Amino acid sequence: MFSFFLQQGLDFFSEKIFLYREEIFYAGIGFSALAILAALSTKIACMILFTVGAALCFALASWAFRTREYKLSQEAGSFDARLQRVAKIGEDQTVQERNLRLALQKGFDQQEDLLRQKNGEIMTLRVEVENISQTLSDRNAELEKLKDQNRRLLIIEQRVQRLL
């Protein structure tokens, strides 16, 4: 009796998920994009959270497709009809997987470009810091020379004062 209600609940739940499969899939893509942004900003906890969210969305959409296909194959009854449906879903999933791979690759390429840009900016800043450091060192050396000359002048002035 319990298994009957459980099965009915799962069927209802999978139907609702199947109806909103595109929104769930786009939510998964959104979570993936947020995970990439979190990785760029070095927010590891956010990146992990968004990656898990994306995985859950894709798993939920995949589960809805599989559950729907299983139910349809049971209702169809004929092997040919089931085979055609499985082939169609397989093609759709292959296209979706390819599109997802392309979207992820594009995101990773953008991430690499940003990293290269940031590394270039960091190298420029390092050169500027080294130049400033060298300038400060040169000025400190000049200051020490001036202090030494000032001491010598004071000594000479004291000697002149004694002679007068």
Tab-separated table of N, CA and C in Angstrom:
chain	number	residue	atom	x	y	z
A	1	MET	N	0.831	-1.190	0.000
A	1	MET	CA	0.000	0.000	0.000
A	1	MET	C	0.880	1.259	0.000
A	2	PHE	N	1.886	1.239	0.877
A	2	PHE	CA	2.787	2.390	0.962
A	2	PHE	C	3.540	2.592	-0.355
A	3	SER	N	3.970	1.463	-0.959
A	3	SER	CA	4.718	1.572	-2.214
A	3	SER	C	3.842	2.147	-3.329
A	4	PHE	N	2.555	1.852	-3.299
A	4	PHE	CA	1.639	2.418	-4.290
A	4	PHE	C	1.605	3.939	-4.176
A	5	PHE	N	1.440	4.443	-2.936
A	5	PHE	CA	1.409	5.894	-2.731
A	5	PHE	C	2.758	6.527	-3.060
A	6	LEU	N	3.817	5.829	-2.710
A	6	LEU	CA	5.151	6.329	-3.031
A	6	LEU	C	5.329	6.436	-4.544
A	7	GLN	N	4.896	5.387	-5.265
A	7	GLN	CA	5.003	5.401	-6.724
A	7	GLN	C	4.155	6.519	-7.328
A	8	GLN	N	2.953	6.713	-6.800
A	8	GLN	CA	2.083	7.779	-7.298
A	8	GLN	C	2.722	9.155	-7.052
A	9	GLY	N	3.305	9.326	-5.866
A	9	GLY	CA	3.976	10.585	-5.545
A	9	GLY	C	5.160	10.841	-6.460
A	10	LEU	N	5.963	9.799	-6.707
A	10	LEU	CA	7.113	9.946	-7.603
A	10	LEU	C	6.665	10.256	-9.029
A	11	ASP	N	5.599	9.605	-9.478
A	11	ASP	CA	5.076	9.886	-10.820
A	11	ASP	C	4.624	11.337	-10.934
A	12	PHE	N	3.899	11.808	-9.933
A	12	PHE	CA	3.426	13.201	-9.943
A	12	PHE	C	4.611	14.165	-9.945
A	13	PHE	N	5.589	13.887	-9.078
A	13	PHE	CA	6.774	14.739	-8.963
A	13	PHE	C	7.561	14.761	-10.274
A	14	SER	N	7.744	13.585	-10.891
A	14	SER	CA	8.506	13.529	-12.144
A	14	SER	C	7.762	14.231	-13.277
A	15	GLU	N	6.426	14.164	-13.275
A	15	GLU	CA	5.643	14.887	-14.288
A	15	GLU	C	5.848	16.394	-14.158
A	16	LYS	N	5.819	16.887	-12.922
A	16	LYS	CA	6.001	18.326	-12.700
A	16	LYS	C	7.405	18.762	-13.107
A	17	ILE	N	8.385	17.957	-12.760
A	17	ILE	CA	9.762	18.291	-13.143
A	17	ILE	C	9.903	18.262	-14.659
A	18	PHE	N	9.259	17.264	-15.288
A	18	PHE	CA	9.342	17.171	-16.742
A	18	PHE	C	8.725	18.400	-17.395
A	19	LEU	N	7.654	18.918	-16.821
A	19	LEU	CA	7.020	20.115	-17.375
A	19	LEU	C	7.954	21.325	-17.305
A	20	TYR	N	8.770	21.387	-16.262
A	20	TYR	CA	9.667	22.532	-16.058
A	20	TYR	C	11.123	22.174	-16.361
A	21	ARG	N	11.336	21.191	-17.222
A	21	ARG	CA	12.695	20.703	-17.488
A	21	ARG	C	13.602	21.780	-18.080
A	22	GLU	N	13.065	22.612	-18.972
A	22	GLU	CA	13.898	23.657	-19.574
A	22	GLU	C	14.329	24.682	-18.534
A	23	GLU	N	13.400	25.080	-17.663
A	23	GLU	CA	13.747	26.048	-16.619
A	23	GLU	C	14.799	25.465	-15.677
A	24	ILE	N	14.650	24.180	-15.350
A	24	ILE	CA	15.628	23.529	-14.467
A	24	ILE	C	16.985	23.479	-15.160
A	25	PHE	N	16.988	23.167	-16.450
A	25	PHE	CA	18.236	23.115	-17.204
A	25	PHE	C	18.901	24.489	-17.238
A	26	TYR	N	18.115	25.538	-17.503
A	26	TYR	CA	18.686	26.890	-17.524
A	26	TYR	C	19.169	27.303	-16.138
A	27	ALA	N	18.472	26.844	-15.102
A	27	ALA	CA	18.952	27.124	-13.744
A	27	ALA	C	20.309	26.465	-13.528
A	28	GLY	N	20.470	25.249	-14.058
A	28	GLY	CA	21.763	24.573	-13.969
A	28	GLY	C	22.858	25.348	-14.675
A	29	ILE	N	22.537	25.889	-15.853
A	29	ILE	CA	23.517	26.715	-16.577
A	29	ILE	C	23.832	27.969	-15.768
A	30	GLY	N	22.801	28.556	-15.159
A	30	GLY	CA	23.022	29.743	-14.320
A	30	GLY	C	23.923	29.438	-13.140
A	31	PHE	N	23.663	28.301	-12.476
A	31	PHE	CA	24.523	27.913	-11.359
A	31	PHE	C	25.953	27.684	-11.841
A	32	SER	N	26.120	27.097	-13.042
A	32	SER	CA	27.464	26.888	-13.584
A	32	SER	C	28.167	28.220	-13.803
A	33	ALA	N	27.436	29.177	-14.355
A	33	ALA	CA	28.034	30.501	-14.576
A	33	ALA	C	28.414	31.151	-13.254
A	34	LEU	N	27.543	31.021	-12.251
A	34	LEU	CA	27.869	31.583	-10.934
A	34	LEU	C	29.082	30.887	-10.322
A	35	ALA	N	29.205	29.566	-10.557
A	35	ALA	CA	30.371	28.844	-10.044
A	35	ALA	C	31.645	29.359	-10.700
A	36	ILE	N	31.583	29.639	-12.001
A	36	ILE	CA	32.754	30.179	-12.698
A	36	ILE	C	33.100	31.556	-12.156
A	37	LEU	N	32.092	32.396	-11.947
A	37	LEU	CA	32.345	33.731	-11.386
A	37	LEU	C	32.915	33.636	-9.976
A	38	ALA	N	32.399	32.696	-9.179
A	38	ALA	CA	32.922	32.528	-7.820
A	38	ALA	C	34.369	32.059	-7.871
A	39	ALA	N	34.698	31.202	-8.833
A	39	ALA	CA	36.083	30.747	-8.969
A	39	ALA	C	36.984	31.910	-9.360
A	40	LEU	N	36.483	32.801	-10.215
A	40	LEU	CA	37.283	33.959	-10.618
A	40	LEU	C	37.543	34.887	-9.445
A	41	SER	N	36.583	34.990	-8.558
A	41	SER	CA	36.760	35.885	-7.413
A	41	SER	C	37.320	35.137	-6.209
A	42	THR	N	37.782	33.932	-6.419
A	42	THR	CA	38.407	33.076	-5.399
A	42	THR	C	37.508	32.847	-4.193
A	43	LYS	N	36.225	32.757	-4.413
A	43	LYS	CA	35.275	32.398	-3.358
A	43	LYS	C	35.025	30.892	-3.485
A	44	ILE	N	35.886	30.094	-2.866
A	44	ILE	CA	35.849	28.645	-3.029
A	44	ILE	C	34.543	28.059	-2.507
A	45	ALA	N	34.086	28.520	-1.350
A	45	ALA	CA	32.846	27.969	-0.788
A	45	ALA	C	31.672	28.254	-1.717
A	46	CYS	N	31.607	29.459	-2.265
A	46	CYS	CA	30.527	29.802	-3.205
A	46	CYS	C	30.647	28.963	-4.471
A	47	MET	N	31.889	28.788	-4.942
A	47	MET	CA	32.088	28.001	-6.144
A	47	MET	C	31.583	26.577	-5.932
A	48	ILE	N	31.925	25.980	-4.783
A	48	ILE	CA	31.477	24.621	-4.486
A	48	ILE	C	29.960	24.581	-4.381
A	49	LEU	N	29.375	25.547	-3.703
A	49	LEU	CA	27.922	25.598	-3.543
A	49	LEU	C	27.222	25.710	-4.892
A	50	PHE	N	27.701	26.598	-5.760
A	50	PHE	CA	27.063	26.766	-7.063
A	50	PHE	C	27.304	25.549	-7.954
A	51	THR	N	28.475	24.922	-7.841
A	51	THR	CA	28.734	23.717	-8.620
A	51	THR	C	27.793	22.598	-8.201
A	52	VAL	N	27.593	22.450	-6.892
A	52	VAL	CA	26.646	21.445	-6.398
A	52	VAL	C	25.235	21.781	-6.868
A	53	GLY	N	24.857	23.048	-6.841
A	53	GLY	CA	23.540	23.459	-7.326
A	53	GLY	C	23.357	23.120	-8.796
A	54	ALA	N	24.398	23.381	-9.597
A	54	ALA	CA	24.318	23.062	-11.024
A	54	ALA	C	24.193	21.557	-11.229
A	55	ALA	N	24.992	20.793	-10.482
A	55	ALA	CA	24.924	19.337	-10.602
A	55	ALA	C	23.543	18.820	-10.217
A	56	LEU	N	22.968	19.379	-9.160
A	56	LEU	CA	21.625	18.958	-8.753
A	56	LEU	C	20.587	19.298	-9.818
A	57	CYS	N	20.679	20.478	-10.407
A	57	CYS	CA	19.729	20.849	-11.465
A	57	CYS	C	19.848	19.905	-12.658
A	58	PHE	N	21.089	19.617	-13.081
A	58	PHE	CA	21.268	18.727	-14.225
A	58	PHE	C	20.824	17.309	-13.880
A	59	ALA	N	21.114	16.872	-12.658
A	59	ALA	CA	20.682	15.534	-12.245
A	59	ALA	C	19.162	15.461	-12.172
A	60	LEU	N	18.530	16.497	-11.660
A	60	LEU	CA	17.072	16.524	-11.561
A	60	LEU	C	16.440	16.503	-12.951
A	61	ALA	N	16.958	17.303	-13.866
A	61	ALA	CA	16.428	17.308	-15.233
A	61	ALA	C	16.649	15.953	-15.900
A	62	SER	N	17.821	15.378	-15.695
A	62	SER	CA	18.121	14.066	-16.261
A	62	SER	C	17.200	13.002	-15.674
A	63	TRP	N	16.989	13.055	-14.365
A	63	TRP	CA	16.097	12.093	-13.715
A	63	TRP	C	14.682	12.222	-14.259
A	64	ALA	N	14.222	13.445	-14.480
A	64	ALA	CA	12.875	13.655	-15.023
A	64	ALA	C	12.766	13.064	-16.426
A	65	PHE	N	13.811	13.254	-17.230
A	65	PHE	CA	13.789	12.665	-18.571
A	65	PHE	C	13.740	11.142	-18.493
A	66	ARG	N	14.592	10.567	-17.640
A	66	ARG	CA	14.612	9.105	-17.533
A	66	ARG	C	13.305	8.555	-16.984
A	67	THR	N	12.754	9.217	-15.976
A	67	THR	CA	11.488	8.764	-15.399
A	67	THR	C	10.371	8.861	-16.424
A	68	ARG	N	10.346	9.950	-17.145
A	68	ARG	CA	9.318	10.147	-18.172
A	68	ARG	C	9.446	9.083	-19.257
A	69	GLU	N	10.666	8.814	-19.686
A	69	GLU	CA	10.880	7.805	-20.723
A	69	GLU	C	10.465	6.426	-20.228
A	70	TYR	N	10.784	6.106	-18.998
A	70	TYR	CA	10.407	4.808	-18.441
A	70	TYR	C	8.890	4.653	-18.419
A	71	LYS	N	8.207	5.691	-17.989
A	71	LYS	CA	6.746	5.642	-17.920
A	71	LYS	C	6.146	5.517	-19.319
A	72	LEU	N	6.678	6.282	-20.260
A	72	LEU	CA	6.169	6.207	-21.631
A	72	LEU	C	6.424	4.840	-22.256
A	73	SER	N	7.578	4.268	-21.968
A	73	SER	CA	7.880	2.952	-22.536
A	73	SER	C	6.967	1.875	-21.957
A	74	GLN	N	6.600	2.020	-20.678
A	74	GLN	CA	5.657	1.065	-20.096
A	74	GLN	C	4.285	1.202	-20.733
A	75	GLU	N	3.863	2.443	-20.972
A	75	GLU	CA	2.546	2.676	-21.557
A	75	GLU	C	2.514	2.290	-23.033
A	76	ALA	N	3.581	2.454	-23.740
A	76	ALA	CA	3.594	2.201	-25.182
A	76	ALA	C	3.390	0.726	-25.488
A	77	GLY	N	4.133	-0.110	-24.789
A	77	GLY	CA	3.938	-1.544	-24.967
A	77	GLY	C	4.671	-2.146	-26.143
A	78	SER	N	4.970	-1.411	-27.178
A	78	SER	CA	5.630	-2.020	-28.325
A	78	SER	C	7.113	-1.666	-28.313
A	79	PHE	N	7.913	-2.606	-28.749
A	79	PHE	CA	9.358	-2.411	-28.746
A	79	PHE	C	9.781	-1.309	-29.712
A	80	ASP	N	9.168	-1.239	-30.876
A	80	ASP	CA	9.530	-0.226	-31.872
A	80	ASP	C	9.258	1.186	-31.365
A	81	ALA	N	8.102	1.370	-30.740
A	81	ALA	CA	7.763	2.695	-30.213
A	81	ALA	C	8.754	3.096	-29.127
A	82	ARG	N	9.088	2.132	-28.268
A	82	ARG	CA	10.064	2.430	-27.205
A	82	ARG	C	11.429	2.752	-27.796
A	83	LEU	N	11.813	1.995	-28.793
A	83	LEU	CA	13.120	2.218	-29.415
A	83	LEU	C	13.189	3.600	-30.071
A	84	GLN	N	12.132	4.003	-30.738
A	84	GLN	CA	12.105	5.322	-31.362
A	84	GLN	C	12.165	6.431	-30.318
A	85	ARG	N	11.437	6.263	-29.241
A	85	ARG	CA	11.457	7.285	-28.183
A	85	ARG	C	12.836	7.378	-27.531
A	86	VAL	N	13.430	6.219	-27.271
A	86	VAL	CA	14.768	6.219	-26.664
A	86	VAL	C	15.770	6.893	-27.601
A	87	ALA	N	15.668	6.605	-28.886
A	87	ALA	CA	16.580	7.225	-29.850
A	87	ALA	C	16.388	8.740	-29.874
A	88	LYS	N	15.142	9.178	-29.853
A	88	LYS	CA	14.851	10.622	-29.865
A	88	LYS	C	15.409	11.298	-28.620
A	89	ILE	N	15.150	10.694	-27.464
A	89	ILE	CA	15.653	11.276	-26.212
A	89	ILE	C	17.179	11.253	-26.199
A	90	GLY	N	17.762	10.161	-26.690
A	90	GLY	CA	19.222	10.080	-26.762
A	90	GLY	C	19.805	11.170	-27.643
A	91	GLU	N	19.158	11.422	-28.790
A	91	GLU	CA	19.618	12.495	-29.673
A	91	GLU	C	19.477	13.854	-28.999
A	92	ASP	N	18.324	14.058	-28.358
A	92	ASP	CA	18.113	15.334	-27.658
A	92	ASP	C	19.146	15.529	-26.560
A	93	GLN	N	19.406	14.458	-25.816
A	93	GLN	CA	20.388	14.571	-24.736
A	93	GLN	C	21.784	14.791	-25.301
A	94	THR	N	22.087	14.143	-26.429
A	94	THR	CA	23.395	14.346	-27.051
A	94	THR	C	23.552	15.798	-27.495
A	95	VAL	N	22.503	16.341	-28.099
A	95	VAL	CA	22.549	17.747	-28.522
A	95	VAL	C	22.686	18.652	-27.306
A	96	GLN	N	21.913	18.360	-26.266
A	96	GLN	CA	21.998	19.173	-25.049
A	96	GLN	C	23.371	19.048	-24.403
A	97	GLU	N	23.907	17.827	-24.367
A	97	GLU	CA	25.243	17.637	-23.791
A	97	GLU	C	26.288	18.394	-24.606
A	98	ARG	N	26.167	18.333	-25.941
A	98	ARG	CA	27.117	19.051	-26.794
A	98	ARG	C	27.004	20.560	-26.563
A	99	ASN	N	25.764	21.053	-26.503
A	99	ASN	CA	25.564	22.480	-26.244
A	99	ASN	C	26.111	22.871	-24.875
A	100	LEU	N	25.893	22.007	-23.893
A	100	LEU	CA	26.408	22.276	-22.550
A	100	LEU	C	27.933	22.284	-22.551
A	101	ARG	N	28.536	21.302	-23.241
A	101	ARG	CA	29.995	21.272	-23.323
A	101	ARG	C	30.529	22.531	-23.995
A	102	LEU	N	29.857	22.957	-25.080
A	102	LEU	CA	30.290	24.181	-25.767
A	102	LEU	C	30.165	25.402	-24.861
A	103	ALA	N	29.043	25.467	-24.115
A	103	ALA	CA	28.852	26.604	-23.201
A	103	ALA	C	29.906	26.595	-22.101
A	104	LEU	N	30.180	25.410	-21.550
A	104	LEU	CA	31.200	25.322	-20.501
A	104	LEU	C	32.581	25.656	-21.049
A	105	GLN	N	32.888	25.158	-22.266
A	105	GLN	CA	34.189	25.458	-22.861
A	105	GLN	C	34.337	26.956	-23.095
A	106	LYS	N	33.261	27.588	-23.553
A	106	LYS	CA	33.301	29.034	-23.762
A	106	LYS	C	33.554	29.748	-22.438
A	107	GLY	N	32.883	29.279	-21.377
A	107	GLY	CA	33.097	29.868	-20.054
A	107	GLY	C	34.528	29.681	-19.581
A	108	PHE	N	35.076	28.474	-19.804
A	108	PHE	CA	36.456	28.229	-19.394
A	108	PHE	C	37.428	29.070	-20.218
A	109	ASP	N	37.141	29.231	-21.513
A	109	ASP	CA	37.999	30.078	-22.349
A	109	ASP	C	37.969	31.525	-21.863
A	110	GLN	N	36.782	32.004	-21.520
A	110	GLN	CA	36.676	33.365	-20.992
A	110	GLN	C	37.432	33.483	-19.674
A	111	GLN	N	37.343	32.434	-18.852
A	111	GLN	CA	38.054	32.444	-17.573
A	111	GLN	C	39.562	32.493	-17.814
A	112	GLU	N	40.048	31.719	-18.783
A	112	GLU	CA	41.476	31.744	-19.099
A	112	GLU	C	41.911	33.123	-19.583
A	113	ASP	N	41.097	33.733	-20.449
A	113	ASP	CA	41.424	35.075	-20.940
A	113	ASP	C	41.497	36.075	-19.794
A	114	LEU	N	40.538	35.992	-18.867
A	114	LEU	CA	40.558	36.892	-17.711
A	114	LEU	C	41.792	36.656	-16.849
A	115	LEU	N	42.152	35.385	-16.658
A	115	LEU	CA	43.345	35.083	-15.865
A	115	LEU	C	44.601	35.639	-16.530
A	116	ARG	N	44.694	35.486	-17.850
A	116	ARG	CA	45.850	36.040	-18.561
A	116	ARG	C	45.898	37.559	-18.407
A	117	GLN	N	44.743	38.187	-18.538
A	117	GLN	CA	44.674	39.645	-18.397
A	117	GLN	C	45.094	40.058	-16.991
A	118	LYS	N	44.576	39.370	-15.975
A	118	LYS	CA	44.919	39.708	-14.589
A	118	LYS	C	46.402	39.464	-14.334
A	119	ASN	N	46.958	38.376	-14.885
A	119	ASN	CA	48.388	38.114	-14.714
A	119	ASN	C	49.218	39.216	-15.355
A	120	GLY	N	48.788	39.705	-16.524
A	120	GLY	CA	49.488	40.819	-17.168
A	120	GLY	C	49.447	42.069	-16.314
A	121	GLU	N	48.272	42.344	-15.727
A	121	GLU	CA	48.149	43.508	-14.850
A	121	GLU	C	49.041	43.355	-13.618
A	122	ILE	N	49.090	42.155	-13.073
A	122	ILE	CA	49.927	41.907	-11.892
A	122	ILE	C	51.399	42.115	-12.240
A	123	MET	N	51.827	41.619	-13.403
A	123	MET	CA	53.222	41.796	-13.801
A	123	MET	C	53.540	43.282	-13.989
A	124	THR	N	52.613	44.034	-14.567
A	124	THR	CA	52.814	45.479	-14.733
A	124	THR	C	52.957	46.153	-13.379
A	125	LEU	N	52.094	45.785	-12.442
A	125	LEU	CA	52.175	46.360	-11.096
A	125	LEU	C	53.483	45.982	-10.406
A	126	ARG	N	53.944	44.759	-10.619
A	126	ARG	CA	55.220	44.346	-10.014
A	126	ARG	C	56.370	45.194	-10.540
A	127	VAL	N	56.375	45.437	-11.847
A	127	VAL	CA	57.431	46.268	-12.439
A	127	VAL	C	57.367	47.676	-11.859
A	128	GLU	N	56.152	48.214	-11.734
A	128	GLU	CA	56.001	49.551	-11.158
A	128	GLU	C	56.494	49.581	-9.713
A	129	VAL	N	56.176	48.555	-8.937
A	129	VAL	CA	56.625	48.492	-7.543
A	129	VAL	C	58.147	48.406	-7.483
A	130	GLU	N	58.743	47.611	-8.370
A	130	GLU	CA	60.202	47.511	-8.399
A	130	GLU	C	60.829	48.859	-8.760
A	131	ASN	N	60.242	49.560	-9.710
A	131	ASN	CA	60.758	50.884	-10.089
A	131	ASN	C	60.657	51.861	-8.920
A	132	ILE	N	59.528	51.860	-8.238
A	132	ILE	CA	59.352	52.741	-7.076
A	132	ILE	C	60.339	52.369	-5.979
A	133	SER	N	60.516	51.071	-5.762
A	133	SER	CA	61.458	50.612	-4.738
A	133	SER	C	62.882	51.062	-5.071
A	134	GLN	N	63.260	50.949	-6.346
A	134	GLN	CA	64.592	51.381	-6.759
A	134	GLN	C	64.744	52.886	-6.581
A	135	THR	N	63.713	53.648	-6.927
A	135	THR	CA	63.752	55.104	-6.758
A	135	THR	C	63.916	55.464	-5.287
A	136	LEU	N	63.164	54.773	-4.421
A	136	LEU	CA	63.283	55.030	-2.980
A	136	LEU	C	64.677	54.683	-2.468
A	137	SER	N	65.237	53.589	-2.955
A	137	SER	CA	66.592	53.214	-2.548
A	137	SER	C	67.596	54.283	-2.978
A	138	ASP	N	67.452	54.763	-4.211
A	138	ASP	CA	68.356	55.808	-4.704
A	138	ASP	C	68.227	57.077	-3.860
A	139	ARG	N	67.008	57.447	-3.539
A	139	ARG	CA	66.796	58.666	-2.747
A	139	ARG	C	67.302	58.492	-1.316
A	140	ASN	N	67.159	57.294	-0.763
A	140	ASN	CA	67.716	57.044	0.569
A	140	ASN	C	69.237	57.161	0.553
A	141	ALA	N	69.860	56.664	-0.520
A	141	ALA	CA	71.317	56.782	-0.632
A	141	ALA	C	71.723	58.255	-0.734
A	142	GLU	N	70.982	59.040	-1.525
A	142	GLU	CA	71.264	60.470	-1.633
A	142	GLU	C	71.086	61.163	-0.286
A	143	LEU	N	70.043	60.778	0.444
A	143	LEU	CA	69.788	61.361	1.763
A	143	LEU	C	70.942	61.058	2.717
A	144	GLU	N	71.438	59.840	2.675
A	144	GLU	CA	72.574	59.484	3.532
A	144	GLU	C	73.807	60.314	3.169
A	145	LYS	N	74.030	60.535	1.875
A	145	LYS	CA	75.158	61.369	1.449
A	145	LYS	C	74.997	62.793	1.970
A	146	LEU	N	73.769	63.328	1.869
A	146	LEU	CA	73.517	64.686	2.359
A	146	LEU	C	73.715	64.767	3.870
A	147	LYS	N	73.280	63.747	4.596
A	147	LYS	CA	73.478	63.737	6.051
A	147	LYS	C	74.968	63.734	6.380
A	148	ASP	N	75.720	62.923	5.626
A	148	ASP	CA	77.162	62.861	5.851
A	148	ASP	C	77.814	64.223	5.550
A	149	GLN	N	77.418	64.859	4.475
A	149	GLN	CA	77.950	66.183	4.137
A	149	GLN	C	77.557	67.203	5.198
A	150	ASN	N	76.350	67.114	5.705
A	150	ASN	CA	75.885	68.022	6.749
A	150	ASN	C	76.745	67.860	8.008
A	151	ARG	N	77.043	66.603	8.373
A	151	ARG	CA	77.902	66.364	9.536
A	151	ARG	C	79.285	66.986	9.321
A	152	ARG	N	79.825	66.828	8.133
A	152	ARG	CA	81.143	67.389	7.830
A	152	ARG	C	81.103	68.913	7.915
A	153	LEU	N	80.034	69.503	7.378
A	153	LEU	CA	79.910	70.963	7.442
A	153	LEU	C	79.813	71.438	8.888
A	154	LEU	N	79.080	70.709	9.724
A	154	LEU	CA	78.981	71.074	11.137
A	154	LEU	C	80.347	71.011	11.820
A	155	ILE	N	81.095	69.973	11.485
A	155	ILE	CA	82.434	69.843	12.076
A	155	ILE	C	83.313	71.006	11.623
A	156	ILE	N	83.248	71.329	10.332
A	156	ILE	CA	84.045	72.454	9.817
A	156	ILE	C	83.605	73.747	10.479
A	157	GLU	N	82.284	73.939	10.634
A	157	GLU	CA	81.767	75.156	11.259
A	157	GLU	C	82.250	75.259	12.707
A	158	GLN	N	82.262	74.135	13.418
A	158	GLN	CA	82.733	74.152	14.804
A	158	GLN	C	84.223	74.513	14.854
A	159	ARG	N	84.994	74.001	13.923
A	159	ARG	CA	86.424	74.314	13.900
A	159	ARG	C	86.642	75.800	13.605
A	160	VAL	N	85.839	76.329	12.681
A	160	VAL	CA	85.957	77.749	12.354
A	160	VAL	C	85.585	78.576	13.572
A	161	GLN	N	84.570	78.191	14.309
A	161	GLN	CA	84.135	78.905	15.510
A	161	GLN	C	85.258	78.898	16.556
A	162	ARG	N	85.941	77.782	16.678
A	162	ARG	CA	87.027	77.705	17.650
A	162	ARG	C	88.189	78.618	17.251
A	163	LEU	N	88.450	78.655	15.955
A	163	LEU	CA	89.557	79.478	15.489
A	163	LEU	C	89.262	80.962	15.660
A	164	LEU	N	88.044	81.335	15.588
A	164	LEU	CA	87.678	82.740	15.729
A	164	LEU	C	87.625	83.055	17.182
